Structures are given as C-alpha cells and as structure tokens.
mmCIF file as gemmi writes it, N, C-alpha and C atoms, coordinates in Angstrom:
data_model
loop_
_atom_site.group_PDB
_atom_site.id
_atom_site.type_symbol
_atom_site.label_atom_id
_atom_site.label_alt_id
_atom_site.label_comp_id
_atom_site.label_asym_id
_atom_site.label_entity_id
_atom_site.label_seq_id
_atom_site.pdbx_PDB_ins_code
_atom_site.Cartn_x
_atom_site.Cartn_y
_atom_site.Cartn_z
_atom_site.occupancy
_atom_site.B_iso_or_equiv
_atom_site.pdbx_formal_charge
_atom_site.auth_seq_id
_atom_site.auth_asym_id
_atom_site.pdbx_PDB_model_num
ATOM 1 N N . UNK Axp A 1 ? -78.415 34.564 117.178 1 0 ? 1 A 1
ATOM 2 C CA . UNK Axp A 1 ? -78.801 34.684 119.053 1 0 ? 1 A 1
ATOM 3 C C . UNK Axp A 1 ? -79.06 36.266 119.318 1 0 ? 1 A 1
ATOM 4 N N . UNK Axp A 2 ? -78.072 37.046 118.777 1 0 ? 2 A 1
ATOM 5 C CA . UNK Axp A 2 ? -77.973 38.725 119.26 1 0 ? 2 A 1
ATOM 6 C C . UNK Axp A 2 ? -78.929 39.337 118.136 1 0 ? 2 A 1
ATOM 7 N N . UNK Axp A 3 ? -79.712 38.985 117.288 1 0 ? 3 A 1
ATOM 8 C CA . UNK Axp A 3 ? -80.592 39.232 116.831 1 0 ? 3 A 1
ATOM 9 C C . UNK Axp A 3 ? -81.672 39.325 117.591 1 0 ? 3 A 1
ATOM 10 N N . UNK Axp A 4 ? -81.88 37.899 117.917 1 0 ? 4 A 1
ATOM 11 C CA . UNK Axp A 4 ? -83.024 37.911 118.832 1 0 ? 4 A 1
ATOM 12 C C . UNK Axp A 4 ? -83.211 38.688 120.327 1 0 ? 4 A 1
ATOM 13 N N . UNK Axp A 5 ? -81.981 38.714 120.63 1 0 ? 5 A 1
ATOM 14 C CA . UNK Axp A 5 ? -82.093 39.634 121.592 1 0 ? 5 A 1
ATOM 15 C C . UNK Axp A 5 ? -82.283 41.048 121.81 1 0 ? 5 A 1
ATOM 16 N N . UNK Axp A 6 ? -81.712 41.548 120.248 1 0 ? 6 A 1
ATOM 17 C CA . UNK Axp A 6 ? -82.846 43.019 120.431 1 0 ? 6 A 1
ATOM 18 C C . UNK Axp A 6 ? -83.653 42.643 119.538 1 0 ? 6 A 1
ATOM 19 N N . UNK Axp A 7 ? -84.15 42.035 119.495 1 0 ? 7 A 1
ATOM 20 C CA . UNK Axp A 7 ? -85.722 41.799 118.755 1 0 ? 7 A 1
ATOM 21 C C . UNK Axp A 7 ? -86.613 41.534 120.148 1 0 ? 7 A 1
ATOM 22 N N . UNK Axp A 8 ? -85.875 40.937 121.123 1 0 ? 8 A 1
ATOM 23 C CA . UNK Axp A 8 ? -86.61 41.03 122.449 1 0 ? 8 A 1
ATOM 24 C C . UNK Axp A 8 ? -86.914 42.069 123.27 1 0 ? 8 A 1
ATOM 25 N N . UNK Axp A 9 ? -85.741 43.009 123.07 1 0 ? 9 A 1
ATOM 26 C CA . UNK Axp A 9 ? -85.655 44.192 123.727 1 0 ? 9 A 1
ATOM 27 C C . UNK Axp A 9 ? -86.668 45.368 123.241 1 0 ? 9 A 1
ATOM 28 N N . UNK Axp A 10 ? -86.622 45.454 121.814 1 0 ? 10 A 1
ATOM 29 C CA . UNK Axp A 10 ? -87.434 45.972 120.932 1 0 ? 10 A 1
ATOM 30 C C . UNK Axp A 10 ? -89.068 45.733 121.574 1 0 ? 10 A 1
ATOM 31 N N . UNK Axp A 11 ? -89.426 44.486 121.226 1 0 ? 11 A 1
ATOM 32 C CA . UNK Axp A 11 ? -90.897 44.034 121.795 1 0 ? 11 A 1
ATOM 33 C C . UNK Axp A 11 ? -91.144 44.428 123.23 1 0 ? 11 A 1
ATOM 34 N N . UNK Axp A 12 ? -90.139 44.052 124.381 1 0 ? 12 A 1
ATOM 35 C CA . UNK Axp A 12 ? -90.552 44.501 125.087 1 0 ? 12 A 1
ATOM 36 C C . UNK Axp A 12 ? -90.608 46.103 125.268 1 0 ? 12 A 1
ATOM 37 N N . UNK Axp A 13 ? -89.797 46.998 124.885 1 0 ? 13 A 1
ATOM 38 C CA . UNK Axp A 13 ? -89.662 48.33 124.948 1 0 ? 13 A 1
ATOM 39 C C . UNK Axp A 13 ? -91.371 48.765 124.752 1 0 ? 13 A 1
ATOM 40 N N . UNK Axp A 14 ? -91.584 48.021 123.181 1 0 ? 14 A 1
ATOM 41 C CA . UNK Axp A 14 ? -93.32 48.486 122.682 1 0 ? 14 A 1
ATOM 42 C C . UNK Axp A 14 ? -94.219 47.834 123.464 1 0 ? 14 A 1
ATOM 43 N N . UNK Axp A 15 ? -94.148 47.478 124.236 1 0 ? 15 A 1
ATOM 44 C CA . UNK Axp A 15 ? -95.108 46.395 125.901 1 0 ? 15 A 1
ATOM 45 C C . UNK Axp A 15 ? -95.745 45.391 125.07 1 0 ? 15 A 1
ATOM 46 N N . UNK Axp A 16 ? -94.854 44.778 123.913 1 0 ? 16 A 1
ATOM 47 C CA . UNK Axp A 16 ? -95.354 43.899 123.819 1 0 ? 16 A 1
ATOM 48 C C . UNK Axp A 16 ? -94.489 42.24 124.035 1 0 ? 16 A 1
ATOM 49 N N . UNK Axp A 17 ? -95.386 41.737 125.347 1 0 ? 17 A 1
ATOM 50 C CA . UNK Axp A 17 ? -94.423 41.053 126.305 1 0 ? 17 A 1
ATOM 51 C C . UNK Axp A 17 ? -94.427 39.669 125.431 1 0 ? 17 A 1
ATOM 52 N N . UNK Axp A 18 ? -96.018 39.045 124.995 1 0 ? 18 A 1
ATOM 53 C CA . UNK Axp A 18 ? -95.778 38.135 124.672 1 0 ? 18 A 1
ATOM 54 C C . UNK Axp A 18 ? -95.074 37.701 123.4 1 0 ? 18 A 1
ATOM 55 N N . UNK Axp A 19 ? -94.714 38.717 122.162 1 0 ? 19 A 1
ATOM 56 C CA . UNK Axp A 19 ? -93.967 38.636 121.164 1 0 ? 19 A 1
ATOM 57 C C . UNK Axp A 19 ? -92.291 38.831 121.835 1 0 ? 19 A 1
ATOM 58 N N . UNK Axp A 20 ? -91.758 39.43 122.922 1 0 ? 20 A 1
ATOM 59 C CA . UNK Axp A 20 ? -90.83 39.002 123.601 1 0 ? 20 A 1
ATOM 60 C C . UNK Axp A 20 ? -90.205 37.448 124.467 1 0 ? 20 A 1
ATOM 61 N N . UNK Axp A 21 ? -91.501 36.858 124.511 1 0 ? 21 A 1
ATOM 62 C CA . UNK Axp A 21 ? -91.048 35.747 125.572 1 0 ? 21 A 1
ATOM 63 C C . UNK Axp A 21 ? -91.052 34.753 124.227 1 0 ? 21 A 1
ATOM 64 N N . UNK Axp A 22 ? -91.876 35.119 122.857 1 0 ? 22 A 1
ATOM 65 C CA . UNK Axp A 22 ? -91.713 34.202 121.6 1 0 ? 22 A 1
ATOM 66 C C . UNK Axp A 22 ? -90.383 34.204 121.448 1 0 ? 22 A 1
ATOM 67 N N . UNK Axp A 23 ? -90.017 35.678 121.069 1 0 ? 23 A 1
ATOM 68 C CA . UNK Axp A 23 ? -88.292 35.451 120.937 1 0 ? 23 A 1
ATOM 69 C C . UNK Axp A 23 ? -87.362 34.91 121.258 1 0 ? 23 A 1
ATOM 70 N N . UNK Axp A 24 ? -87.572 34.912 122.822 1 0 ? 24 A 1
ATOM 71 C CA . UNK Axp A 24 ? -86.9 34.369 123.708 1 0 ? 24 A 1
ATOM 72 C C . UNK Axp A 24 ? -86.78 33.015 124.066 1 0 ? 24 A 1
ATOM 73 N N . UNK Axp A 25 ? -88.132 32.21 123.534 1 0 ? 25 A 1
ATOM 74 C CA . UNK Axp A 25 ? -87.763 31.008 123.614 1 0 ? 25 A 1
ATOM 75 C C . UNK Axp A 25 ? -87.437 30.391 122.399 1 0 ? 25 A 1
ATOM 76 N N . UNK Axp A 26 ? -87.766 30.915 121.3 1 0 ? 26 A 1
ATOM 77 C CA . UNK Axp A 26 ? -86.232 30.617 120.083 1 0 ? 26 A 1
ATOM 78 C C . UNK Axp A 26 ? -85.547 31.021 120.297 1 0 ? 26 A 1
ATOM 79 N N . UNK Axp A 27 ? -84.854 31.946 121.024 1 0 ? 27 A 1
ATOM 80 C CA . UNK Axp A 27 ? -83.429 32.056 120.848 1 0 ? 27 A 1
ATOM 81 C C . UNK Axp A 27 ? -82.9 30.71 121.834 1 0 ? 27 A 1
ATOM 82 N N . UNK Axp A 28 ? -83.585 30.211 122.95 1 0 ? 28 A 1
ATOM 83 C CA . UNK Axp A 28 ? -83.43 29.442 123.86 1 0 ? 28 A 1
ATOM 84 C C . UNK Axp A 28 ? -83.151 27.907 123.29 1 0 ? 28 A 1
ATOM 85 N N . UNK Axp A 29 ? -84.082 27.651 121.972 1 0 ? 29 A 1
ATOM 86 C CA . UNK Axp A 29 ? -84.201 26.586 121.561 1 0 ? 29 A 1
ATOM 87 C C . UNK Axp A 29 ? -82.829 26.72 120.448 1 0 ? 29 A 1
ATOM 88 N N . UNK Axp A 30 ? -82.794 27.989 120.089 1 0 ? 30 A 1
ATOM 89 C CA . UNK Axp A 30 ? -81.543 27.806 119.091 1 0 ? 30 A 1
ATOM 90 C C . UNK Axp A 30 ? -80.491 27.255 120.172 1 0 ? 30 A 1
ATOM 91 N N . UNK Axp A 31 ? -80.367 28.055 121.227 1 0 ? 31 A 1
ATOM 92 C CA . UNK Axp A 31 ? -78.768 28.11 121.759 1 0 ? 31 A 1
ATOM 93 C C . UNK Axp A 31 ? -78.908 26.414 122.318 1 0 ? 31 A 1
ATOM 94 N N . UNK Axp A 32 ? -79.772 25.9 122.375 1 0 ? 32 A 1
ATOM 95 C CA . UNK Axp A 32 ? -79.922 24.392 123.289 1 0 ? 32 A 1
ATOM 96 C C . UNK Axp A 32 ? -79.392 23.627 121.999 1 0 ? 32 A 1
ATOM 97 N N . UNK Axp A 33 ? -80.28 24.054 120.675 1 0 ? 33 A 1
ATOM 98 C CA . UNK Axp A 33 ? -79.884 23.165 119.2 1 0 ? 33 A 1
ATOM 99 C C . UNK Axp A 33 ? -78.54 22.989 119.041 1 0 ? 33 A 1
ATOM 100 N N . UNK Axp A 34 ? -77.959 24.271 119.105 1 0 ? 34 A 1
ATOM 101 C CA . UNK Axp A 34 ? -76.667 24.421 118.384 1 0 ? 34 A 1
ATOM 102 C C . UNK Axp A 34 ? -75.127 24.482 119.886 1 0 ? 34 A 1
ATOM 103 N N . UNK Axp A 35 ? -75.839 24.43 120.665 1 0 ? 35 A 1
ATOM 104 C CA . UNK Axp A 35 ? -74.473 24.592 121.913 1 0 ? 35 A 1
ATOM 105 C C . UNK Axp A 35 ? -74.356 25.975 121.872 1 0 ? 35 A 1
ATOM 106 N N . UNK Axp A 36 ? -74.738 26.792 121.973 1 0 ? 36 A 1
ATOM 107 C CA . UNK Axp A 36 ? -74.547 28.69 121.907 1 0 ? 36 A 1
ATOM 108 C C . UNK Axp A 36 ? -73.893 28.877 123.706 1 0 ? 36 A 1
ATOM 109 N N . UNK Axp A 37 ? -73.225 29.676 123.837 1 0 ? 37 A 1
ATOM 110 C CA . UNK Axp A 37 ? -72.427 30.383 124.702 1 0 ? 37 A 1
ATOM 111 C C . UNK Axp A 37 ? -73.585 30.083 125.942 1 0 ? 37 A 1
ATOM 112 N N . UNK Axp A 38 ? -73.037 30.057 127.222 1 0 ? 38 A 1
ATOM 113 C CA . UNK Axp A 38 ? -73.948 29.581 128.341 1 0 ? 38 A 1
ATOM 114 C C . UNK Axp A 38 ? -74.303 31.408 128.309 1 0 ? 38 A 1
ATOM 115 N N . UNK Axp A 39 ? -73.431 32.336 128.612 1 0 ? 39 A 1
ATOM 116 C CA . UNK Axp A 39 ? -73.401 33.372 128.906 1 0 ? 39 A 1
ATOM 117 C C . UNK Axp A 39 ? -74.852 34.468 127.992 1 0 ? 39 A 1
ATOM 118 N N . UNK Axp A 40 ? -74.87 33.977 126.427 1 0 ? 40 A 1
ATOM 119 C CA . UNK Axp A 40 ? -75.896 34.233 125.877 1 0 ? 40 A 1
ATOM 120 C C . UNK Axp A 40 ? -77.146 33.424 126.207 1 0 ? 40 A 1
ATOM 121 N N . UNK Axp A 41 ? -76.854 32.361 127.002 1 0 ? 41 A 1
ATOM 122 C CA . UNK Axp A 41 ? -78.204 31.854 127.075 1 0 ? 41 A 1
ATOM 123 C C . UNK Axp A 41 ? -78.915 32.22 128.484 1 0 ? 41 A 1
ATOM 124 N N . UNK Axp A 42 ? -78.211 32.881 129.356 1 0 ? 42 A 1
ATOM 125 C CA . UNK Axp A 42 ? -78.341 33.522 130.698 1 0 ? 42 A 1
ATOM 126 C C . UNK Axp A 42 ? -79.127 34.986 130.171 1 0 ? 42 A 1
ATOM 127 N N . UNK Axp A 43 ? -78.823 35.446 129.338 1 0 ? 43 A 1
ATOM 128 C CA . UNK Axp A 43 ? -79.04 36.875 128.746 1 0 ? 43 A 1
ATOM 129 C C . UNK Axp A 43 ? -80.726 36.593 128.175 1 0 ? 43 A 1
ATOM 130 N N . UNK Axp A 44 ? -80.89 35.198 127.1 1 0 ? 44 A 1
ATOM 131 C CA . UNK Axp A 44 ? -81.992 34.685 127.274 1 0 ? 44 A 1
ATOM 132 C C . UNK Axp A 44 ? -82.961 34.579 128.096 1 0 ? 44 A 1
ATOM 133 N N . UNK Axp A 45 ? -82.672 34.116 129.224 1 0 ? 45 A 1
ATOM 134 C CA . UNK Axp A 45 ? -83.493 33.544 130.029 1 0 ? 45 A 1
ATOM 135 C C . UNK Axp A 45 ? -83.71 34.669 131.162 1 0 ? 45 A 1
ATOM 136 N N . UNK Axp A 46 ? -82.982 36.118 131.18 1 0 ? 46 A 1
ATOM 137 C CA . UNK Axp A 46 ? -83.009 36.667 132.042 1 0 ? 46 A 1
ATOM 138 C C . UNK Axp A 46 ? -84.146 37.544 131.358 1 0 ? 46 A 1
ATOM 139 N N . UNK Axp A 47 ? -84.21 37.959 130.084 1 0 ? 47 A 1
ATOM 140 C CA . UNK Axp A 47 ? -84.96 38.382 128.853 1 0 ? 47 A 1
ATOM 141 C C . UNK Axp A 47 ? -86.566 37.568 129.112 1 0 ? 47 A 1
ATOM 142 N N . UNK Axp A 48 ? -86.722 36.488 129.32 1 0 ? 48 A 1
ATOM 143 C CA . UNK Axp A 48 ? -87.632 35.578 129.164 1 0 ? 48 A 1
ATOM 144 C C . UNK Axp A 48 ? -88.314 36.101 130.627 1 0 ? 48 A 1
ATOM 145 N N . UNK Axp A 49 ? -87.564 36.056 131.734 1 0 ? 49 A 1
ATOM 146 C CA . UNK Axp A 49 ? -88.143 36.387 133.175 1 0 ? 49 A 1
ATOM 147 C C . UNK Axp A 49 ? -89.195 37.436 133.349 1 0 ? 49 A 1
ATOM 148 N N . UNK Axp A 50 ? -88.386 38.504 132.713 1 0 ? 50 A 1
ATOM 149 C CA . UNK Axp A 50 ? -88.664 39.814 132.297 1 0 ? 50 A 1
ATOM 150 C C . UNK Axp A 50 ? -90.25 39.542 131.724 1 0 ? 50 A 1
ATOM 151 N N . UNK Axp A 51 ? -90.146 39.176 130.754 1 0 ? 51 A 1
ATOM 152 C CA . UNK Axp A 51 ? -91.199 39.39 129.713 1 0 ? 51 A 1
ATOM 153 C C . UNK Axp A 51 ? -92.553 38.279 130.217 1 0 ? 51 A 1
ATOM 154 N N . UNK Axp A 52 ? -92.419 37.007 131.158 1 0 ? 52 A 1
ATOM 155 C CA . UNK Axp A 52 ? -93.052 36.072 131.496 1 0 ? 52 A 1
ATOM 156 C C . UNK Axp A 52 ? -93.706 37.258 132.814 1 0 ? 52 A 1
ATOM 157 N N . UNK Axp A 53 ? -92.998 37.826 133.491 1 0 ? 53 A 1
ATOM 158 C CA . UNK Axp A 53 ? -93.507 38.406 134.728 1 0 ? 53 A 1
ATOM 159 C C . UNK Axp A 53 ? -94.194 39.788 134.125 1 0 ? 53 A 1
ATOM 160 N N . UNK Axp A 54 ? -94.105 40.073 133.236 1 0 ? 54 A 1
ATOM 161 C CA . UNK Axp A 54 ? -94.857 41.381 132.229 1 0 ? 54 A 1
ATOM 162 C C . UNK Axp A 54 ? -96.291 41.018 132.481 1 0 ? 54 A 1
ATOM 163 N N . UNK Axp A 55 ? -96.093 39.302 131.899 1 0 ? 55 A 1
ATOM 164 C CA . UNK Axp A 55 ? -97.609 38.892 131.719 1 0 ? 55 A 1
ATOM 165 C C . UNK Axp A 55 ? -98.282 38.183 132.747 1 0 ? 55 A 1
ATOM 166 N N . UNK Axp A 56 ? -97.418 38.445 133.902 1 0 ? 56 A 1
ATOM 167 C CA . UNK Axp A 56 ? -98.355 37.651 135.299 1 0 ? 56 A 1
ATOM 168 C C . UNK Axp A 56 ? -97.724 36.261 135.449 1 0 ? 56 A 1
ATOM 169 N N . UNK Axp A 57 ? -97.423 35.569 134.334 1 0 ? 57 A 1
ATOM 170 C CA . UNK Axp A 57 ? -96.81 34.123 134.64 1 0 ? 57 A 1
ATOM 171 C C . UNK Axp A 57 ? -96.108 34.146 135.386 1 0 ? 57 A 1
ATOM 172 N N . UNK Axp A 58 ? -96.008 34.437 136.958 1 0 ? 58 A 1
ATOM 173 C CA . UNK Axp A 58 ? -95.193 34.331 137.533 1 0 ? 58 A 1
ATOM 174 C C . UNK Axp A 58 ? -94.376 32.922 137.948 1 0 ? 58 A 1
ATOM 175 N N . UNK Axp A 59 ? -95.025 31.505 137.866 1 0 ? 59 A 1
ATOM 176 C CA . UNK Axp A 59 ? -94.323 30.575 138.026 1 0 ? 59 A 1
ATOM 177 C C . UNK Axp A 59 ? -93.557 30.079 136.952 1 0 ? 59 A 1
ATOM 178 N N . UNK Axp A 60 ? -93.672 30.518 135.551 1 0 ? 60 A 1
ATOM 179 C CA . UNK Axp A 60 ? -92.882 30.508 134.632 1 0 ? 60 A 1
ATOM 180 C C . UNK Axp A 60 ? -91.529 31.799 134.361 1 0 ? 60 A 1
ATOM 181 N N . UNK Axp A 61 ? -91.878 32.826 135.431 1 0 ? 61 A 1
ATOM 182 C CA . UNK Axp A 61 ? -91.11 34.073 135.401 1 0 ? 61 A 1
ATOM 183 C C . UNK Axp A 61 ? -89.374 33.234 136.2 1 0 ? 61 A 1
ATOM 184 N N . UNK Axp A 62 ? -90.406 32.568 137.24 1 0 ? 62 A 1
ATOM 185 C CA . UNK Axp A 62 ? -89.302 31.971 138.566 1 0 ? 62 A 1
ATOM 186 C C . UNK Axp A 62 ? -88.352 30.895 137.745 1 0 ? 62 A 1
ATOM 187 N N . UNK Axp A 63 ? -89.281 30.264 136.935 1 0 ? 63 A 1
ATOM 188 C CA . UNK Axp A 63 ? -88.477 29.072 136.461 1 0 ? 63 A 1
ATOM 189 C C . UNK Axp A 63 ? -87.087 29.397 135.689 1 0 ? 63 A 1
ATOM 190 N N . UNK Axp A 64 ? -87.549 30.452 134.88 1 0 ? 64 A 1
ATOM 191 C CA . UNK Axp A 64 ? -86.58 31.247 134.131 1 0 ? 64 A 1
ATOM 192 C C . UNK Axp A 64 ? -85.476 31.954 134.855 1 0 ? 64 A 1
ATOM 193 N N . UNK Axp A 65 ? -85.291 32.371 136.146 1 0 ? 65 A 1
ATOM 194 C CA . UNK Axp A 65 ? -84.638 32.967 136.815 1 0 ? 65 A 1
ATOM 195 C C . UNK Axp A 65 ? -83.725 32.094 137.856 1 0 ? 65 A 1
ATOM 196 N N . UNK Axp A 66 ? -84.731 30.835 137.972 1 0 ? 66 A 1
ATOM 197 C CA . UNK Axp A 66 ? -83.656 29.929 138.618 1 0 ? 66 A 1
ATOM 198 C C . UNK Axp A 66 ? -83.019 29.338 137.811 1 0 ? 66 A 1
ATOM 199 N N . UNK Axp A 67 ? -82.962 28.854 136.952 1 0 ? 67 A 1
ATOM 200 C CA . UNK Axp A 67 ? -82.125 28.271 135.701 1 0 ? 67 A 1
ATOM 201 C C . UNK Axp A 67 ? -81.462 29.429 135.236 1 0 ? 67 A 1
ATOM 202 N N . UNK Axp A 68 ? -81.225 30.793 135.267 1 0 ? 68 A 1
ATOM 203 C CA . UNK Axp A 68 ? -80.793 31.444 134.826 1 0 ? 68 A 1
ATOM 204 C C . UNK Axp A 68 ? -79.172 31.889 135.919 1 0 ? 68 A 1
ATOM 205 N N . UNK Axp A 69 ? -79.707 31.553 137.556 1 0 ? 69 A 1
ATOM 206 C CA . UNK Axp A 69 ? -78.842 31.813 138.128 1 0 ? 69 A 1
ATOM 207 C C . UNK Axp A 69 ? -78.287 30.509 138.622 1 0 ? 69 A 1
ATOM 208 N N . UNK Axp A 70 ? -78.713 29.424 138.473 1 0 ? 70 A 1
ATOM 209 C CA . UNK Axp A 70 ? -77.66 27.749 138.065 1 0 ? 70 A 1
ATOM 210 C C . UNK Axp A 70 ? -76.974 28.053 136.959 1 0 ? 70 A 1
ATOM 211 N N . UNK Axp A 71 ? -77.311 28.683 136.247 1 0 ? 71 A 1
ATOM 212 C CA . UNK Axp A 71 ? -76.202 28.594 135.139 1 0 ? 71 A 1
ATOM 213 C C . UNK Axp A 71 ? -75.07 30.099 135.473 1 0 ? 71 A 1
ATOM 214 N N . UNK Axp A 72 ? -75.431 30.842 135.533 1 0 ? 72 A 1
ATOM 215 C CA . UNK Axp A 72 ? -74.718 32.268 136.175 1 0 ? 72 A 1
ATOM 216 C C . UNK Axp A 72 ? -73.604 31.27 137.077 1 0 ? 72 A 1
ATOM 217 N N . UNK Axp A 73 ? -74.408 30.939 138.285 1 0 ? 73 A 1
ATOM 218 C CA . UNK Axp A 73 ? -73.078 30.336 138.851 1 0 ? 73 A 1
ATOM 219 C C . UNK Axp A 73 ? -72.059 29.191 138.551 1 0 ? 73 A 1
ATOM 220 N N . UNK Axp A 74 ? -72.816 28.596 137.764 1 0 ? 74 A 1
ATOM 221 C CA . UNK Axp A 74 ? -71.628 27.375 137.123 1 0 ? 74 A 1
ATOM 222 C C . UNK Axp A 74 ? -70.599 28.017 136.436 1 0 ? 74 A 1
ATOM 223 N N . UNK Axp A 75 ? -70.681 29.022 136.085 1 0 ? 75 A 1
ATOM 224 C CA . UNK Axp A 75 ? -69.465 29.696 135.402 1 0 ? 75 A 1
ATOM 225 C C . UNK Axp A 75 ? -69.256 30.79 135.887 1 0 ? 75 A 1
ATOM 226 N N . UNK Axp A 76 ? -69.687 31 137.251 1 0 ? 76 A 1
ATOM 227 C CA . UNK Axp A 76 ? -68.893 31.881 138.113 1 0 ? 76 A 1
ATOM 228 C C . UNK Axp A 76 ? -69.322 33.284 137.4 1 0 ? 76 A 1
ATOM 229 N N . UNK Axp A 77 ? -70.437 33.521 137.37 1 0 ? 77 A 1
ATOM 230 C CA . UNK Axp A 77 ? -70.657 34.794 136.535 1 0 ? 77 A 1
ATOM 231 C C . UNK Axp A 77 ? -71.454 35.816 137.719 1 0 ? 77 A 1
ATOM 232 N N . UNK Axp A 78 ? -71.009 36.384 138.802 1 0 ? 78 A 1
ATOM 233 C CA . UNK Axp A 78 ? -71.285 36.846 139.222 1 0 ? 78 A 1
ATOM 234 C C . UNK Axp A 78 ? -72.266 38.158 139.239 1 0 ? 78 A 1
ATOM 235 N N . UNK Axp A 79 ? -71.727 38.745 137.994 1 0 ? 79 A 1
ATOM 236 C CA . UNK Axp A 79 ? -73.025 40.005 138.008 1 0 ? 79 A 1
ATOM 237 C C . UNK Axp A 79 ? -74.396 39.634 137.575 1 0 ? 79 A 1
ATOM 238 N N . UNK Axp A 80 ? -74.107 38.47 136.626 1 0 ? 80 A 1
ATOM 239 C CA . UNK Axp A 80 ? -75.383 38.104 135.663 1 0 ? 80 A 1
ATOM 240 C C . UNK Axp A 80 ? -76.388 37.592 136.874 1 0 ? 80 A 1
ATOM 241 N N . UNK Axp A 81 ? -75.772 36.974 137.262 1 0 ? 81 A 1
ATOM 242 C CA . UNK Axp A 81 ? -76.089 36.067 138.921 1 0 ? 81 A 1
ATOM 243 C C . UNK Axp A 81 ? -77.16 37.265 139.786 1 0 ? 81 A 1
ATOM 244 N N . UNK Axp A 82 ? -76.255 38.076 139.82 1 0 ? 82 A 1
ATOM 245 C CA . UNK Axp A 82 ? -76.896 39.395 140.845 1 0 ? 82 A 1
ATOM 246 C C . UNK Axp A 82 ? -78.035 40.158 139.955 1 0 ? 82 A 1
ATOM 247 N N . UNK Axp A 83 ? -78.126 40.189 138.367 1 0 ? 83 A 1
ATOM 248 C CA . UNK Axp A 83 ? -79.184 40.586 137.771 1 0 ? 83 A 1
ATOM 249 C C . UNK Axp A 83 ? -80.3 40.108 137.742 1 0 ? 83 A 1
ATOM 250 N N . UNK Axp A 84 ? -80.424 38.9 137.97 1 0 ? 84 A 1
ATOM 251 C CA . UNK Axp A 84 ? -81.266 37.636 138.315 1 0 ? 84 A 1
ATOM 252 C C . UNK Axp A 84 ? -81.645 37.877 139.637 1 0 ? 84 A 1
ATOM 253 N N . UNK Axp A 85 ? -80.745 38.252 140.76 1 0 ? 85 A 1
ATOM 254 C CA . UNK Axp A 85 ? -81.468 38.449 142.372 1 0 ? 85 A 1
ATOM 255 C C . UNK Axp A 85 ? -82.154 40.05 142.313 1 0 ? 85 A 1
ATOM 256 N N . UNK Axp A 86 ? -81.843 40.585 141.446 1 0 ? 86 A 1
ATOM 257 C CA . UNK Axp A 86 ? -82.408 42.017 141.403 1 0 ? 86 A 1
ATOM 258 C C . UNK Axp A 86 ? -84.269 41.612 141.23 1 0 ? 86 A 1
C-alpha cells in the first residue's frame, strides 16, 4: 500500500489523474481485503478524492471525502480530518 501511495503521488504530479484514481482504488481494495491500518485507508481516500476532483468527478470526490472524514473521526485523528476539510 505504501508503494501505491507513492505511485498515486507520482501519477498526480505527472498530471495523470486517471492512473492516480486506479492506484488509489487498488490500494483501497487491498486495504479492505487485508484489514490494513485505517490511517493508510484515510490517506488513500484523500488521494482518491483529489484525483477525482482533478477529473471533475465531484460526486465521487465528495464520497471519498465523507468516508475519509468518518474514518478520521472514528480514530480521533484530527490532523487527517482537518486535511479532508481543506
């Protein structure tokens, strides 16, 4: 999942939001399947939201933000929660 986070960043920096979305979705699927750390899941959701926003997919971006805020609040991670609100 860490490698996917780096690949998301590289794709986004290169202006390839579609690839960033694909990497984020793959990371989320892996996270769900293997019960990964919720904090990593929030990072993936933030990356997915930004990538969806870059593609103009506002509804899906909002969905990722809402899910990320919910998870952040659940684990009382105010820094990540604030990141989603930005």
